[in-house]
Amino acid sequence: MTVRVADIAAAIEEFAPKMLQEHYDNAGLQVGNPVTEVTAVMLCLDVTPEVMREASRRQCNMVVSHHPLIFKGLKNLTGADATQLMVMEALRKDMAVYSAHTNLDSAWNGVSHEMARILGVKNPEVLEKRDNDPHSGLGVIGSIEPTPKLEFLRKVKEKFNVRAMRYSSQSDALVIKRVALCGGSGASLIPEALAAGADLYVTGDVKYHDFTNYGQQIVIADIGHYESELCSMRVLSRIIRQKYPDMVVYFSDDQRNPVAVM
Ligand SMILES: [Zn+2]
């Protein structure tokens, strides 16, 4: 069975329509010919030179990422920066690069749902509904068996392989029942998590003043942008394998967290 770049794109967009993306986003086919037959797919969070090399080495001619390779737009193609170099390399090697970003965040069973699944959060509902649609929007909220704050935070740290987790220092005696989650930079949804009755909110890229402004009312856990969104690859893999069970799909081994801790 011939599977083309456009077929993989269509499978992803059936699950996460491009109209669900935020206005600033650039999800969709970044580089490549839609009619090229796909040999194998390489999944990653960010497209990097390491991922591109790994894709070639493993005979993948399609890279599917969560973060778009081309985000701000390109006015020329001269190899002046890393993005341009990767676009040129993709063209040279006849590789396609496809990205499912905020549309995958807002899709039902998207990235935040996957986070909920990892933590055993039940009955997830969308945190910030899109156009009042209960089945699309950013973040989720659901319930867990009542668990002491620190015990649940230890579980979060373990499940997401967090090296150093930042969390609200107040009220260690709290028992957590309602948990909200949002992959990536979700600090702007802290008020929504609070209004929806979450005891604890898991996301990335939380600022100091988010902790000072809200930390008394809700336990915030910053697990890191990368750590929170690695599970996007599981979502993408499931979408592709469901439609094309014979397609070879790899999770990148060579990508790494651009943020180190010491
Ligand atoms: Zn992200």
PDB file of C-alpha atoms and ligand atoms in Angstrom:
ATOM      1  CA  MET A   1       0.000   0.000   0.000  1.00  0.00           C
ATOM      2  CA  THR A   2       1.394   3.339  -1.022  1.00  0.00           C
ATOM      3  CA  VAL A   3       1.243   5.943   1.720  1.00  0.00           C
ATOM      4  CA  ARG A   4       2.107   9.447   0.654  1.00  0.00           C
ATOM      5  CA  VAL A   5       3.100  12.516   2.654  1.00  0.00           C
ATOM      6  CA  ALA A   6      -0.386  13.914   2.031  1.00  0.00           C
ATOM      7  CA  ASP A   7      -1.972  10.738   3.486  1.00  0.00           C
ATOM      8  CA  ILE A   8      -0.062  11.075   6.771  1.00  0.00           C
ATOM      9  CA  ALA A   9      -0.934  14.774   6.870  1.00  0.00           C
ATOM     10  CA  ALA A  10      -4.610  13.974   6.252  1.00  0.00           C
ATOM     11  CA  ALA A  11      -4.673  11.353   9.030  1.00  0.00           C
ATOM     12  CA  ILE A  12      -3.211  13.870  11.493  1.00  0.00           C
ATOM     13  CA  GLU A  13      -5.543  16.640  10.366  1.00  0.00           C
ATOM     14  CA  GLU A  14      -8.582  14.403  10.648  1.00  0.00           C
ATOM     15  CA  PHE A  15      -7.680  14.022  14.328  1.00  0.00           C
ATOM     16  CA  ALA A  16      -6.407  17.578  14.827  1.00  0.00           C
ATOM     17  CA  PRO A  17      -7.905  19.885  12.173  1.00  0.00           C
ATOM     18  CA  LYS A  18      -5.675  22.782  11.229  1.00  0.00           C
ATOM     19  CA  MET A  19      -8.494  25.197  11.981  1.00  0.00           C
ATOM     20  CA  LEU A  20      -7.919  24.376  15.672  1.00  0.00           C
ATOM     21  CA  GLN A  21      -4.516  26.012  15.651  1.00  0.00           C
ATOM     22  CA  GLU A  22      -3.900  29.342  17.380  1.00  0.00           C
ATOM     23  CA  HIS A  23      -3.701  32.455  15.172  1.00  0.00           C
ATOM     24  CA  TYR A  24       0.082  32.817  15.672  1.00  0.00           C
ATOM     25  CA  ASP A  25       0.817  29.219  14.756  1.00  0.00           C
ATOM     26  CA  ASN A  26       2.117  27.614  11.563  1.00  0.00           C
ATOM     27  CA  ALA A  27       1.050  23.973  11.802  1.00  0.00           C
ATOM     28  CA  GLY A  28       0.909  21.713   8.749  1.00  0.00           C
ATOM     29  CA  LEU A  29       3.314  20.624   6.024  1.00  0.00           C
ATOM     30  CA  GLN A  30       6.486  22.692   6.459  1.00  0.00           C
ATOM     31  CA  VAL A  31       8.627  21.310   3.662  1.00  0.00           C
ATOM     32  CA  GLY A  32       8.202  18.592   1.074  1.00  0.00           C
ATOM     33  CA  ASN A  33       6.217  17.224  -1.771  1.00  0.00           C
ATOM     34  CA  PRO A  34       2.756  15.957  -0.719  1.00  0.00           C
ATOM     35  CA  VAL A  35       2.814  13.147  -3.314  1.00  0.00           C
ATOM     36  CA  THR A  36       6.137  11.632  -2.206  1.00  0.00           C
ATOM     37  CA  GLU A  37       5.754   8.062  -0.975  1.00  0.00           C
ATOM     38  CA  VAL A  38       6.661   7.789   2.722  1.00  0.00           C
ATOM     39  CA  THR A  39       9.368   5.218   3.525  1.00  0.00           C
ATOM     40  CA  ALA A  40       9.194   5.632   7.313  1.00  0.00           C
ATOM     41  CA  VAL A  41       8.277   8.392   9.783  1.00  0.00           C
ATOM     42  CA  MET A  42      10.521   9.976  12.413  1.00  0.00           C
ATOM     43  CA  LEU A  43       8.669  11.585  15.321  1.00  0.00           C
ATOM     44  CA  CYS A  44      10.181  14.357  17.414  1.00  0.00           C
ATOM     45  CA  LEU A  45       9.274  17.322  19.580  1.00  0.00           C
ATOM     46  CA  ASP A  46      11.601  19.795  17.825  1.00  0.00           C
ATOM     47  CA  VAL A  47      13.190  19.448  14.407  1.00  0.00           C
ATOM     48  CA  THR A  48      16.949  19.733  14.965  1.00  0.00           C
ATOM     49  CA  PRO A  49      20.010  18.888  12.846  1.00  0.00           C
ATOM     50  CA  GLU A  50      20.438  15.750  15.026  1.00  0.00           C
ATOM     51  CA  VAL A  51      16.884  14.625  14.277  1.00  0.00           C
ATOM     52  CA  MET A  52      17.355  15.274  10.557  1.00  0.00           C
ATOM     53  CA  ARG A  53      20.529  13.164  10.554  1.00  0.00           C
ATOM     54  CA  GLU A  54      18.826  10.402  12.495  1.00  0.00           C
ATOM     55  CA  ALA A  55      15.924  10.425  10.027  1.00  0.00           C
ATOM     56  CA  SER A  56      18.321   9.945   7.087  1.00  0.00           C
ATOM     57  CA  ARG A  57      20.212   7.229   8.908  1.00  0.00           C
ATOM     58  CA  ARG A  58      17.020   5.307   9.633  1.00  0.00           C
ATOM     59  CA  GLN A  59      15.677   5.787   6.096  1.00  0.00           C
ATOM     60  CA  CYS A  60      12.816   8.041   7.121  1.00  0.00           C
ATOM     61  CA  ASN A  61      11.812  10.551   4.482  1.00  0.00           C
ATOM     62  CA  MET A  62       9.169  12.187   6.655  1.00  0.00           C
ATOM     63  CA  VAL A  63       9.773  13.937   9.955  1.00  0.00           C
ATOM     64  CA  VAL A  64       6.692  14.720  12.047  1.00  0.00           C
ATOM     65  CA  SER A  65       7.241  17.185  14.883  1.00  0.00           C
ATOM     66  CA  HIS A  66       5.111  18.934  17.470  1.00  0.00           C
ATOM     67  CA  HIS A  67       6.861  22.326  17.236  1.00  0.00           C
ATOM     68  CA  PRO A  68       6.818  23.788  13.717  1.00  0.00           C
ATOM     69  CA  LEU A  69      10.138  23.903  11.864  1.00  0.00           C
ATOM     70  CA  ILE A  70       9.087  27.167  10.206  1.00  0.00           C
ATOM     71  CA  PHE A  71       7.378  29.374  12.742  1.00  0.00           C
ATOM     72  CA  LYS A  72       7.967  33.026  11.939  1.00  0.00           C
ATOM     73  CA  GLY A  73       8.117  32.679   8.160  1.00  0.00           C
ATOM     74  CA  LEU A  74      11.167  32.780   5.892  1.00  0.00           C
ATOM     75  CA  LYS A  75      11.907  35.714   3.616  1.00  0.00           C
ATOM     76  CA  ASN A  76      14.885  34.075   1.969  1.00  0.00           C
ATOM     77  CA  LEU A  77      16.666  30.755   1.907  1.00  0.00           C
ATOM     78  CA  THR A  78      20.406  31.283   2.135  1.00  0.00           C
ATOM     79  CA  GLY A  79      21.423  29.002   4.980  1.00  0.00           C
ATOM     80  CA  ALA A  80      21.826  31.969   7.319  1.00  0.00           C
ATOM     81  CA  ASP A  81      20.366  30.197  10.351  1.00  0.00           C
ATOM     82  CA  ALA A  82      19.617  26.718  11.634  1.00  0.00           C
ATOM     83  CA  THR A  83      16.030  26.713  10.348  1.00  0.00           C
ATOM     84  CA  GLN A  84      17.085  27.688   6.831  1.00  0.00           C
ATOM     85  CA  LEU A  85      19.833  25.059   6.838  1.00  0.00           C
ATOM     86  CA  MET A  86      17.346  22.367   7.857  1.00  0.00           C
ATOM     87  CA  VAL A  87      14.827  23.436   5.232  1.00  0.00           C
ATOM     88  CA  MET A  88      17.568  23.295   2.579  1.00  0.00           C
ATOM     89  CA  GLU A  89      18.744  19.894   3.794  1.00  0.00           C
ATOM     90  CA  ALA A  90      15.179  18.562   3.689  1.00  0.00           C
ATOM     91  CA  LEU A  91      14.777  19.789   0.115  1.00  0.00           C
ATOM     92  CA  ARG A  92      18.117  18.309  -0.927  1.00  0.00           C
ATOM     93  CA  LYS A  93      17.230  14.922   0.541  1.00  0.00           C
ATOM     94  CA  ASP A  94      13.620  15.005  -0.663  1.00  0.00           C
ATOM     95  CA  MET A  95      12.444  14.757   2.935  1.00  0.00           C
ATOM     96  CA  ALA A  96       9.121  16.078   4.149  1.00  0.00           C
ATOM     97  CA  VAL A  97       8.691  17.855   7.476  1.00  0.00           C
ATOM     98  CA  TYR A  98       5.230  18.093   8.980  1.00  0.00           C
ATOM     99  CA  SER A  99       4.236  19.742  12.266  1.00  0.00           C
ATOM    100  CA  ALA A 100       1.087  19.391  14.368  1.00  0.00           C
ATOM    101  CA  HIS A 101       1.301  22.060  17.034  1.00  0.00           C
ATOM    102  CA  THR A 102      -1.494  23.983  18.773  1.00  0.00           C
ATOM    103  CA  ASN A 103      -4.064  22.059  16.724  1.00  0.00           C
ATOM    104  CA  LEU A 104      -2.756  18.896  18.424  1.00  0.00           C
ATOM    105  CA  ASP A 105      -2.950  20.707  21.768  1.00  0.00           C
ATOM    106  CA  SER A 106      -6.588  21.661  21.206  1.00  0.00           C
ATOM    107  CA  ALA A 107      -7.774  18.360  19.727  1.00  0.00           C
ATOM    108  CA  TRP A 108      -9.774  15.948  21.861  1.00  0.00           C
ATOM    109  CA  ASN A 109      -7.351  13.253  23.081  1.00  0.00           C
ATOM    110  CA  GLY A 110      -4.482  15.575  22.207  1.00  0.00           C
ATOM    111  CA  VAL A 111      -1.359  16.394  24.226  1.00  0.00           C
ATOM    112  CA  SER A 112      -2.998  17.439  27.517  1.00  0.00           C
ATOM    113  CA  HIS A 113      -5.280  14.371  27.445  1.00  0.00           C
ATOM    114  CA  GLU A 114      -2.199  12.220  27.010  1.00  0.00           C
ATOM    115  CA  MET A 115      -0.670  13.891  30.080  1.00  0.00           C
ATOM    116  CA  ALA A 116      -3.878  13.110  31.996  1.00  0.00           C
ATOM    117  CA  ARG A 117      -3.681   9.482  30.884  1.00  0.00           C
ATOM    118  CA  ILE A 118      -0.069   9.225  32.068  1.00  0.00           C
ATOM    119  CA  LEU A 119      -1.108  10.419  35.538  1.00  0.00           C
ATOM    120  CA  GLY A 120      -4.325   8.392  35.727  1.00  0.00           C
ATOM    121  CA  VAL A 121      -6.530  11.505  35.774  1.00  0.00           C
ATOM    122  CA  LYS A 122     -10.114  10.378  35.171  1.00  0.00           C
ATOM    123  CA  ASN A 123     -13.026  11.989  33.302  1.00  0.00           C
ATOM    124  CA  PRO A 124     -10.984  14.692  31.595  1.00  0.00           C
ATOM    125  CA  GLU A 125     -12.811  17.807  30.437  1.00  0.00           C
ATOM    126  CA  VAL A 126     -11.392  20.638  28.356  1.00  0.00           C
ATOM    127  CA  LEU A 127     -10.075  23.472  30.537  1.00  0.00           C
ATOM    128  CA  GLU A 128     -10.416  26.359  28.080  1.00  0.00           C
ATOM    129  CA  LYS A 129     -13.089  25.418  25.552  1.00  0.00           C
ATOM    130  CA  ARG A 130     -12.737  26.644  22.026  1.00  0.00           C
ATOM    131  CA  ASP A 131     -15.896  28.385  20.766  1.00  0.00           C
ATOM    132  CA  ASN A 132     -17.841  26.677  23.579  1.00  0.00           C
ATOM    133  CA  ASP A 133     -17.085  23.279  22.052  1.00  0.00           C
ATOM    134  CA  PRO A 134     -16.674  20.865  24.977  1.00  0.00           C
ATOM    135  CA  HIS A 135     -14.450  18.651  22.814  1.00  0.00           C
ATOM    136  CA  SER A 136     -11.780  21.085  21.752  1.00  0.00           C
ATOM    137  CA  GLY A 137      -9.596  23.618  23.453  1.00  0.00           C
ATOM    138  CA  LEU A 138      -6.481  23.947  25.567  1.00  0.00           C
ATOM    139  CA  GLY A 139      -5.730  22.008  28.743  1.00  0.00           C
ATOM    140  CA  VAL A 140      -7.784  19.422  30.597  1.00  0.00           C
ATOM    141  CA  ILE A 141      -9.115  18.949  34.111  1.00  0.00           C
ATOM    142  CA  GLY A 142     -10.157  15.718  35.770  1.00  0.00           C
ATOM    143  CA  SER A 143     -10.191  13.760  39.017  1.00  0.00           C
ATOM    144  CA  ILE A 144      -7.858  11.455  40.885  1.00  0.00           C
ATOM    145  CA  GLU A 145      -8.219   9.381  44.028  1.00  0.00           C
ATOM    146  CA  PRO A 146      -7.547  11.825  46.879  1.00  0.00           C
ATOM    147  CA  THR A 147      -3.753  11.885  47.250  1.00  0.00           C
ATOM    148  CA  PRO A 148      -1.512  13.977  49.554  1.00  0.00           C
ATOM    149  CA  LYS A 149       0.180  16.829  47.665  1.00  0.00           C
ATOM    150  CA  LEU A 150       3.782  15.641  47.956  1.00  0.00           C
ATOM    151  CA  GLU A 151       2.908  12.051  47.117  1.00  0.00           C
ATOM    152  CA  PHE A 152       1.156  13.143  43.930  1.00  0.00           C
ATOM    153  CA  LEU A 153       3.994  15.502  43.004  1.00  0.00           C
ATOM    154  CA  ARG A 154       6.486  12.653  43.374  1.00  0.00           C
ATOM    155  CA  LYS A 155       4.356  10.647  40.942  1.00  0.00           C
ATOM    156  CA  VAL A 156       4.311  13.568  38.482  1.00  0.00           C
ATOM    157  CA  LYS A 157       8.105  13.877  38.717  1.00  0.00           C
ATOM    158  CA  GLU A 158       8.607  10.171  38.101  1.00  0.00           C
ATOM    159  CA  LYS A 159       6.073   9.749  35.278  1.00  0.00           C
ATOM    160  CA  PHE A 160       7.401  12.697  33.272  1.00  0.00           C
ATOM    161  CA  ASN A 161      11.074  12.050  34.038  1.00  0.00           C
ATOM    162  CA  VAL A 162      11.468  15.510  35.499  1.00  0.00           C
ATOM    163  CA  ARG A 163      14.998  16.232  36.676  1.00  0.00           C
ATOM    164  CA  ALA A 164      14.160  19.231  38.846  1.00  0.00           C
ATOM    165  CA  MET A 165      10.539  20.118  39.413  1.00  0.00           C
ATOM    166  CA  ARG A 166       9.440  23.580  40.541  1.00  0.00           C
ATOM    167  CA  TYR A 167       6.218  23.661  42.525  1.00  0.00           C
ATOM    168  CA  SER A 168       4.228  25.851  44.926  1.00  0.00           C
ATOM    169  CA  SER A 169       5.802  25.644  48.345  1.00  0.00           C
ATOM    170  CA  GLN A 170       2.596  26.384  50.266  1.00  0.00           C
ATOM    171  CA  SER A 171       0.280  23.942  51.980  1.00  0.00           C
ATOM    172  CA  ASP A 172       2.140  20.662  51.883  1.00  0.00           C
ATOM    173  CA  ALA A 173      -0.706  19.165  53.956  1.00  0.00           C
ATOM    174  CA  LEU A 174      -3.187  19.607  51.076  1.00  0.00           C
ATOM    175  CA  VAL A 175      -4.949  16.577  49.610  1.00  0.00           C
ATOM    176  CA  ILE A 176      -5.261  16.637  45.819  1.00  0.00           C
ATOM    177  CA  LYS A 177      -8.520  15.561  44.175  1.00  0.00           C
ATOM    178  CA  ARG A 178      -8.884  17.664  41.029  1.00  0.00           C
ATOM    179  CA  VAL A 179      -5.943  18.010  38.645  1.00  0.00           C
ATOM    180  CA  ALA A 180      -5.584  20.321  35.641  1.00  0.00           C
ATOM    181  CA  LEU A 181      -2.903  19.853  32.979  1.00  0.00           C
ATOM    182  CA  CYS A 182      -1.631  21.662  29.931  1.00  0.00           C
ATOM    183  CA  GLY A 183       1.396  20.746  27.836  1.00  0.00           C
ATOM    184  CA  GLY A 184       3.970  23.389  26.930  1.00  0.00           C
ATOM    185  CA  SER A 185       3.717  26.969  28.179  1.00  0.00           C
ATOM    186  CA  GLY A 186       0.435  26.807  30.057  1.00  0.00           C
ATOM    187  CA  ALA A 187       0.859  29.483  32.703  1.00  0.00           C
ATOM    188  CA  SER A 188      -1.811  31.667  31.084  1.00  0.00           C
ATOM    189  CA  LEU A 189      -4.390  29.015  31.983  1.00  0.00           C
ATOM    190  CA  ILE A 190      -3.710  29.130  35.736  1.00  0.00           C
ATOM    191  CA  PRO A 191      -6.857  31.293  36.314  1.00  0.00           C
ATOM    192  CA  GLU A 192      -8.942  28.775  34.318  1.00  0.00           C
ATOM    193  CA  ALA A 193      -7.531  25.882  36.344  1.00  0.00           C
ATOM    194  CA  LEU A 194      -8.368  27.741  39.518  1.00  0.00           C
ATOM    195  CA  ALA A 195     -11.888  28.657  38.359  1.00  0.00           C
ATOM    196  CA  ALA A 196     -12.532  25.043  37.340  1.00  0.00           C
ATOM    197  CA  GLY A 197     -11.726  23.907  40.877  1.00  0.00           C
ATOM    198  CA  ALA A 198      -8.328  22.311  40.323  1.00  0.00           C
ATOM    199  CA  ASP A 199      -6.254  21.667  43.457  1.00  0.00           C
ATOM    200  CA  LEU A 200      -3.151  21.234  41.345  1.00  0.00           C
ATOM    201  CA  TYR A 201      -2.056  22.342  37.872  1.00  0.00           C
ATOM    202  CA  VAL A 202       0.715  20.673  35.875  1.00  0.00           C
ATOM    203  CA  THR A 203       2.319  22.616  33.011  1.00  0.00           C
ATOM    204  CA  GLY A 204       5.617  24.161  31.836  1.00  0.00           C
ATOM    205  CA  ASP A 205       7.296  27.590  31.656  1.00  0.00           C
ATOM    206  CA  VAL A 206       5.790  28.991  34.854  1.00  0.00           C
ATOM    207  CA  LYS A 207       7.143  32.353  36.029  1.00  0.00           C
ATOM    208  CA  TYR A 208       8.059  33.377  39.566  1.00  0.00           C
ATOM    209  CA  HIS A 209       5.161  35.822  39.736  1.00  0.00           C
ATOM    210  CA  ASP A 210       2.701  33.145  38.673  1.00  0.00           C
ATOM    211  CA  PHE A 211       3.748  31.335  41.830  1.00  0.00           C
ATOM    212  CA  THR A 212       3.435  34.475  43.964  1.00  0.00           C
ATOM    213  CA  ASN A 213       0.077  35.449  42.434  1.00  0.00           C
ATOM    214  CA  TYR A 214      -1.626  32.052  42.496  1.00  0.00           C
ATOM    215  CA  GLY A 215       0.486  29.717  44.610  1.00  0.00           C
ATOM    216  CA  GLN A 216      -1.689  30.291  47.705  1.00  0.00           C
ATOM    217  CA  GLN A 217      -4.822  29.112  45.941  1.00  0.00           C
ATOM    218  CA  ILE A 218      -3.617  26.294  43.744  1.00  0.00           C
ATOM    219  CA  VAL A 219      -0.587  24.021  43.698  1.00  0.00           C
ATOM    220  CA  ILE A 220       1.350  24.769  40.508  1.00  0.00           C
ATOM    221  CA  ALA A 221       3.843  22.187  39.241  1.00  0.00           C
ATOM    222  CA  ASP A 222       6.245  23.303  36.510  1.00  0.00           C
ATOM    223  CA  ILE A 223       7.573  20.099  34.981  1.00  0.00           C
ATOM    224  CA  GLY A 224       9.325  21.812  32.040  1.00  0.00           C
ATOM    225  CA  HIS A 225       8.166  22.534  28.512  1.00  0.00           C
ATOM    226  CA  TYR A 226      10.066  19.634  26.951  1.00  0.00           C
ATOM    227  CA  GLU A 227       9.082  17.112  29.621  1.00  0.00           C
ATOM    228  CA  SER A 228       5.405  18.044  29.372  1.00  0.00           C
ATOM    229  CA  GLU A 229       5.259  17.702  25.591  1.00  0.00           C
ATOM    230  CA  LEU A 230       7.368  14.618  24.894  1.00  0.00           C
ATOM    231  CA  CYS A 231       4.102  12.675  25.070  1.00  0.00           C
ATOM    232  CA  SER A 232       2.962  14.470  21.886  1.00  0.00           C
ATOM    233  CA  MET A 233       4.964  11.809  20.031  1.00  0.00           C
ATOM    234  CA  ARG A 234       2.766   9.105  21.535  1.00  0.00           C
ATOM    235  CA  VAL A 235      -0.327  10.908  20.301  1.00  0.00           C
ATOM    236  CA  LEU A 236       1.128  11.276  16.795  1.00  0.00           C
ATOM    237  CA  SER A 237       2.306   7.689  16.684  1.00  0.00           C
ATOM    238  CA  ARG A 238      -1.144   6.439  17.674  1.00  0.00           C
ATOM    239  CA  ILE A 239      -2.817   8.512  14.963  1.00  0.00           C
ATOM    240  CA  ILE A 240      -0.482   7.243  12.229  1.00  0.00           C
ATOM    241  CA  ARG A 241      -0.418   3.601  13.338  1.00  0.00           C
ATOM    242  CA  GLN A 242      -4.191   3.468  13.640  1.00  0.00           C
ATOM    243  CA  LYS A 243      -4.660   4.491  10.034  1.00  0.00           C
ATOM    244  CA  TYR A 244      -1.545   2.856   8.581  1.00  0.00           C
ATOM    245  CA  PRO A 245      -0.620  -0.113  10.813  1.00  0.00           C
ATOM    246  CA  ASP A 246       2.232  -1.174   8.516  1.00  0.00           C
ATOM    247  CA  MET A 247       3.946   2.212   8.512  1.00  0.00           C
ATOM    248  CA  VAL A 248       7.300   2.204  10.298  1.00  0.00           C
ATOM    249  CA  VAL A 249       7.231   4.970  12.917  1.00  0.00           C
ATOM    250  CA  TYR A 250      10.266   5.856  15.057  1.00  0.00           C
ATOM    251  CA  PHE A 251      10.503   8.035  18.150  1.00  0.00           C
ATOM    252  CA  SER A 252      13.676  10.070  17.830  1.00  0.00           C
ATOM    253  CA  ASP A 253      16.529   8.796  19.992  1.00  0.00           C
ATOM    254  CA  ASP A 254      18.856  11.651  19.118  1.00  0.00           C
ATOM    255  CA  GLN A 255      16.674  14.579  20.188  1.00  0.00           C
ATOM    256  CA  ARG A 256      17.437  16.023  23.559  1.00  0.00           C
ATOM    257  CA  ASN A 257      16.126  18.536  25.993  1.00  0.00           C
ATOM    258  CA  PRO A 258      17.643  21.901  25.051  1.00  0.00           C
ATOM    259  CA  VAL A 259      17.496  22.811  28.734  1.00  0.00           C
ATOM    260  CA  ALA A 260      20.014  21.237  31.095  1.00  0.00           C
ATOM    261  CA  VAL A 261      19.896  21.413  34.880  1.00  0.00           C
ATOM    262  CA  MET A 262      22.784  21.177  37.305  1.00  0.00           C
TER     263      MET A 262
HETATM  264 ZN    ZN B   1       5.548  23.412  23.068  1.00  0.00          ZN
END
